[in-house]
C-alpha cells in the first residue's frame, strides 16, 4: 500500500511540474514592440509616412516571418484604419486640419510560438501641424470643380475680418509630382487671390489630390486650410446637345440627345430628363442618350423637355450635374414635320 501511495504522489507531482513547465515555456515567448516609430511629413500637404525599425532581439526568431499591425486615424475620427504588413513603413493621406495618431505592435505567427500568436505591447506616435493664426483667418467656402474632366478651377472667400492686403497662396500635390507646386494662374479680385486656374494635370485621376491654401499678412498670422479629394468625383460635364423630340404616334414620344462633347467616355454618363406635357411635369434618369415616354393624352397641346448630365457611379463615387440644356418645346402638334437647324432641334412626325 505504501508503494501505491508513493506512486500516486509521484504521478501528481509529475502533472504539476509539467503544467508549470508549459506555462513557463509559453511565458518565455515574448517579442518587443517596433523601435523608433514616428510619423514623418515629407511636405506633400497631407500624404504622410509612418515608419519604424524592427524590435530588439528579433534574432531569436530567425525562422519566423514577423508582421506588424498598424492602426492610424485623424484624432477626431471614431474608426481606426488597420493594416497588417511585413514592411517597415506605410504611407497614406490625412487631413492636416486635424491631428494624427497611430500605434503599432509586433506579431509572431502561431508556428513560432507553440501554436498561439504572440503580440508585443503597442508603440504609439502622434503628429500635429503647428497651429498658427486664428480659425477666423482661414479661407471660407472652398469650391473646386473639374470642368468636363479637362481643367480644374478652385475658388474661395477670404477669412472673416482679414485685411484687404492679406495674400493667399495655393499649393497642390498628387502622386506623380516631385514636390508640392504653387498655383501658376490665380484668380484675383481687387488684387487679392480668391481662386486658382490649374494647368493640365497629367495622370491625376483616381488618386488623392492634396491642396493647401495658406496666407500672409503684415498684421497677424494666417491659418492654413487643407483639402483632399479625387478629381473624378468633382467633374462637372457640359450639358447634352442636339436634342430631338419625335412623336411617332398619338401615344408615344421619343426623346433623344447627343453625348456632351469632351473626353468623358459615353459609358460614364448618367442623364436626368425633365419632361413636360401641358401642365404635367415629371423627372427621370437614364444612362442611355434616348428614352421613350408615353403621352398622357393625345390631345395635349405642348410637349417640352430638357436634359442635364453627370458622371455616373461606374466612373466616380460622386459628381456634379451639368447645367440644364436649353428647353425644347413643341407647341403645335397638328404640324406633321418641323426641324430647327441649330445645335439643338426637334422633329415631329405623325
XYZ file of C-alpha atoms in Angstrom:
350
model
C 0.000 0.000 0.000
C 2.859 2.341 0.797
C 4.274 1.836 -2.684
C 0.882 2.626 -4.283
C 0.570 5.810 -2.228
C 4.075 6.829 -3.259
C 3.286 6.211 -6.950
C 0.194 8.414 -6.737
C 2.197 11.230 -5.165
C 4.830 10.959 -7.871
C 2.144 10.978 -10.570
C 0.554 14.208 -9.246
C 3.968 15.778 -8.827
C 4.753 14.955 -12.433
C 1.482 16.571 -13.615
C 2.149 19.734 -11.625
C 5.715 20.006 -12.907
C 4.560 19.500 -16.488
C 1.896 22.196 -16.139
C 4.292 24.727 -14.681
C 6.852 23.851 -17.309
C 4.276 24.503 -20.047
C 3.231 27.840 -18.532
C 6.847 28.827 -18.098
C 7.609 27.848 -21.707
C 4.749 29.985 -23.084
C 5.546 32.859 -20.751
C 9.122 32.996 -22.034
C 7.975 33.682 -25.623
C 7.822 37.438 -25.816
C 8.564 39.961 -28.513
C 9.373 43.644 -28.240
C 7.437 46.426 -29.982
C 8.910 48.096 -33.077
C 11.571 50.715 -32.431
C 11.686 54.380 -33.430
C 8.048 54.556 -34.518
C 7.312 58.004 -35.982
C 5.053 59.919 -38.368
C 7.054 61.833 -40.985
C 5.748 64.700 -43.120
C 7.622 64.803 -46.469
C 5.895 68.051 -47.455
C 3.107 66.585 -49.602
C 0.262 68.500 -47.904
C -1.188 65.542 -46.001
C 0.431 62.476 -47.529
C 2.395 61.180 -44.531
C 4.850 58.351 -43.943
C 4.540 56.117 -40.868
C 7.855 54.363 -40.332
C 9.601 52.182 -37.738
C 12.542 49.866 -37.109
C 12.496 46.143 -36.186
C 12.130 45.315 -32.486
C 15.122 44.491 -30.303
C 16.316 40.867 -30.029
C 14.496 39.804 -33.170
C 17.372 37.450 -33.992
C 15.807 34.927 -31.602
C 13.051 34.423 -34.188
C 15.107 33.989 -37.356
C 12.807 31.230 -38.604
C 9.696 33.397 -38.182
C 8.062 35.806 -40.595
C 7.479 38.840 -38.397
C 4.492 41.056 -39.181
C 3.309 44.397 -37.818
C -0.227 45.510 -37.067
C -0.580 49.249 -37.698
C -3.596 51.338 -36.664
C -3.996 55.018 -37.511
C -6.603 57.785 -37.804
C -7.227 61.501 -37.586
C -7.657 62.278 -33.920
C -11.356 63.191 -34.069
C -12.271 60.057 -36.062
C -14.148 57.219 -34.355
C -12.693 54.481 -36.559
C -9.136 53.217 -36.864
C -7.719 52.083 -40.191
C -5.859 48.797 -39.704
C -3.006 47.436 -41.813
C -1.059 44.170 -41.431
C 2.337 44.475 -43.126
C 5.823 42.980 -43.226
C 7.330 46.298 -44.311
C 8.922 48.955 -42.134
C 6.871 51.868 -43.475
C 3.389 52.751 -44.708
C 2.096 55.856 -46.495
C -1.413 57.314 -46.519
C -3.272 60.599 -46.719
C -4.523 62.561 -43.704
C -6.498 65.731 -43.054
C -3.864 68.101 -41.677
C -6.534 70.429 -40.329
C -6.593 67.870 -37.512
C -4.050 65.853 -35.591
C -2.950 62.330 -36.491
C -2.434 59.409 -34.136
C -1.079 55.923 -34.800
C 0.008 52.807 -32.939
C 1.824 49.653 -33.943
C 2.838 46.329 -32.432
C 4.798 43.249 -33.475
C 3.089 39.949 -34.361
C 4.673 36.480 -34.177
C 2.769 33.724 -36.024
C 1.499 30.622 -34.157
C 4.022 28.192 -35.706
C 6.812 30.121 -33.955
C 5.120 30.300 -30.563
C 3.771 26.855 -29.657
C 0.518 27.379 -31.525
C -0.660 30.807 -30.339
C 0.022 34.233 -31.836
C 2.235 36.466 -29.711
C 1.818 40.227 -29.752
C 4.091 42.903 -28.371
C 2.987 45.967 -26.486
C 1.839 48.928 -28.566
C 4.205 51.675 -29.675
C 2.426 54.999 -30.268
C 3.045 58.218 -32.209
C 1.180 61.451 -32.934
C 1.577 64.290 -35.412
C 0.234 67.837 -35.460
C 0.889 70.733 -37.791
C 1.983 73.594 -35.594
C -1.115 75.840 -35.368
C -0.695 79.416 -36.473
C -3.248 82.149 -36.793
C -6.802 82.149 -35.519
C -9.535 79.960 -37.008
C -11.267 83.072 -38.443
C -8.315 83.841 -40.737
C -8.746 80.616 -42.727
C -10.299 80.857 -46.167
C -14.031 80.176 -46.429
C -16.283 78.294 -48.867
C -13.577 76.474 -50.805
C -15.104 75.115 -54.016
C -13.283 73.020 -56.627
C -14.786 71.842 -59.924
C -13.129 69.696 -62.584
C -14.855 71.084 -65.676
C -15.645 68.474 -68.299
C -12.834 66.249 -66.956
C -10.396 68.701 -68.612
C -9.479 71.617 -66.363
C -9.662 72.254 -62.630
C -10.754 75.527 -61.062
C -10.880 76.268 -57.317
C -12.278 79.386 -55.658
C -12.627 80.601 -52.080
C -13.560 83.588 -49.977
C -11.133 85.382 -47.641
C -11.255 84.680 -43.917
C -13.539 86.702 -41.677
C -12.242 90.130 -40.848
C -8.881 89.782 -42.594
C -7.325 92.905 -44.048
C -7.648 93.530 -47.773
C -3.859 93.259 -48.120
C -3.886 89.617 -46.899
C -2.276 87.403 -49.521
C -3.409 83.802 -50.015
C -1.374 81.159 -51.851
C -2.499 77.725 -53.058
C -0.215 74.693 -53.264
C -1.155 71.260 -54.614
C 0.338 67.769 -54.901
C -0.633 64.323 -56.138
C 1.310 61.115 -56.682
C 3.371 61.759 -59.798
C 4.624 65.222 -58.853
C 8.113 65.570 -57.400
C 7.066 68.244 -54.940
C 4.166 70.446 -53.889
C 3.518 73.050 -56.596
C 2.129 76.567 -56.314
C -0.829 77.693 -58.402
C 0.503 79.208 -61.644
C -2.606 81.256 -62.509
C -4.505 82.962 -59.681
C -7.985 84.441 -59.976
C -7.892 87.884 -58.406
C -10.428 90.380 -57.124
C -9.105 93.833 -56.196
C -5.606 92.394 -56.241
C -6.387 89.582 -53.787
C -6.126 85.899 -54.744
C -9.555 84.255 -54.491
C -9.074 81.258 -56.783
C -6.778 79.200 -58.979
C -6.863 78.008 -62.569
C -4.840 74.824 -62.734
C -2.726 73.733 -65.696
C -3.246 70.409 -67.446
C -2.999 67.748 -64.735
C -1.374 64.720 -66.308
C -2.193 61.266 -64.859
C -4.089 62.781 -61.936
C -7.354 60.769 -61.999
C -8.276 58.109 -59.445
C -5.700 59.210 -56.895
C -5.803 61.569 -53.916
C -5.316 65.235 -54.800
C -3.971 67.404 -51.966
C -4.382 71.173 -51.618
C -3.183 73.675 -49.037
C -4.248 77.323 -49.065
C -2.152 79.403 -46.687
C -1.581 83.109 -46.435
C 0.423 86.005 -45.134
C -0.413 89.343 -43.585
C 1.552 92.208 -42.072
C -0.868 92.266 -39.133
C -1.244 88.635 -37.965
C -0.536 85.023 -38.993
C -2.995 83.249 -41.302
C -4.285 79.734 -40.510
C -3.720 77.342 -43.446
C -6.506 75.114 -44.817
C -6.012 71.572 -46.152
C -8.193 69.607 -48.588
C -8.136 66.087 -50.060
C -10.323 64.854 -52.922
C -10.153 62.838 -56.148
C -10.683 64.684 -59.393
C -13.117 62.222 -61.000
C -15.502 62.888 -58.077
C -15.805 66.637 -58.788
C -16.320 66.526 -62.558
C -18.958 68.854 -64.000
C -19.716 67.854 -67.624
C -21.114 70.001 -70.389
C -24.886 69.764 -70.947
C -26.126 67.405 -73.656
C -26.527 68.829 -77.135
C -28.594 68.220 -80.297
C -31.896 67.493 -78.561
C -34.658 65.953 -80.646
C -38.284 65.150 -79.905
C -40.205 62.747 -82.121
C -43.919 61.945 -81.845
C -44.334 58.672 -83.735
C -47.982 58.147 -82.882
C -50.669 59.526 -80.607
C -49.398 57.582 -77.592
C -45.602 57.681 -77.591
C -42.856 60.317 -77.650
C -39.199 59.619 -78.379
C -36.624 61.923 -76.731
C -33.033 61.840 -77.905
C -29.866 63.887 -77.421
C -26.159 63.772 -78.207
C -23.491 62.907 -75.683
C -21.755 66.028 -74.310
C -18.577 66.942 -76.126
C -15.223 66.336 -74.468
C -13.047 63.499 -73.151
C -15.628 61.787 -70.912
C -16.443 58.278 -72.257
C -20.056 57.560 -73.186
C -20.245 54.772 -70.593
C -19.547 57.287 -67.790
C -22.686 59.421 -68.207
C -25.993 59.437 -66.440
C -28.710 61.809 -67.657
C -31.606 63.496 -65.908
C -34.581 64.359 -68.084
C -37.370 66.784 -67.218
C -40.366 66.250 -69.484
C -43.484 68.424 -69.523
C -46.769 67.690 -71.234
C -49.039 70.712 -70.954
C -49.159 71.355 -67.170
C -47.752 67.977 -66.053
C -44.008 67.574 -65.394
C -42.000 64.531 -64.375
C -38.298 63.782 -63.985
C -36.411 60.556 -64.660
C -32.824 59.363 -65.153
C -31.176 57.038 -67.643
C -27.672 56.005 -68.702
C -28.754 55.958 -72.359
C -28.997 59.036 -74.580
C -32.505 58.191 -75.681
C -35.781 57.498 -73.911
C -39.391 56.782 -74.885
C -42.264 58.189 -72.866
C -45.995 57.629 -73.007
C -48.171 60.656 -73.619
C -50.808 61.438 -71.033
C -53.270 62.487 -73.674
C -53.308 62.514 -77.465
C -54.965 65.925 -77.228
C -52.060 67.635 -75.389
C -51.084 70.988 -76.872
C -47.445 71.292 -75.781
C -44.512 68.940 -75.188
C -41.246 70.192 -73.650
C -38.089 68.580 -72.311
C -34.588 69.427 -71.176
C -31.618 67.277 -70.126
C -28.541 67.514 -67.937
C -25.608 65.131 -67.451
C -23.376 63.817 -64.679
C -20.574 61.250 -64.304
C -22.185 58.005 -63.129
C -21.275 55.584 -60.330
C -19.312 53.328 -62.702
C -16.676 56.032 -63.227
C -16.737 58.006 -59.956
C -18.018 57.983 -56.398
C -19.718 61.330 -56.863
C -20.053 64.134 -59.357
C -21.658 67.462 -60.206
C -24.667 67.843 -62.500
C -24.089 69.886 -65.618
C -26.189 72.912 -66.401
C -29.533 72.123 -67.984
C -29.698 72.098 -71.745
C -31.915 74.667 -73.416
C -35.552 73.722 -73.058
C -37.045 72.385 -76.274
C -40.805 72.608 -76.807
C -43.322 71.667 -79.427
C -46.478 73.735 -79.217
C -48.353 72.981 -82.403
C -48.878 69.240 -82.542
C -51.044 69.500 -85.661
C -47.979 70.062 -87.872
C -46.630 66.906 -89.424
C -42.912 67.733 -89.509
C -40.680 70.527 -88.276
C -36.915 70.848 -87.823
C -34.819 73.562 -86.172
C -31.468 73.826 -87.933
C -29.247 74.596 -84.966
C -27.200 72.687 -82.444
C -30.494 71.604 -80.871
C -33.530 70.522 -82.853
C -36.956 68.920 -82.571
C -38.612 66.589 -85.015
C -42.312 65.753 -85.044
C -43.772 63.083 -87.321
C -47.162 61.502 -87.361
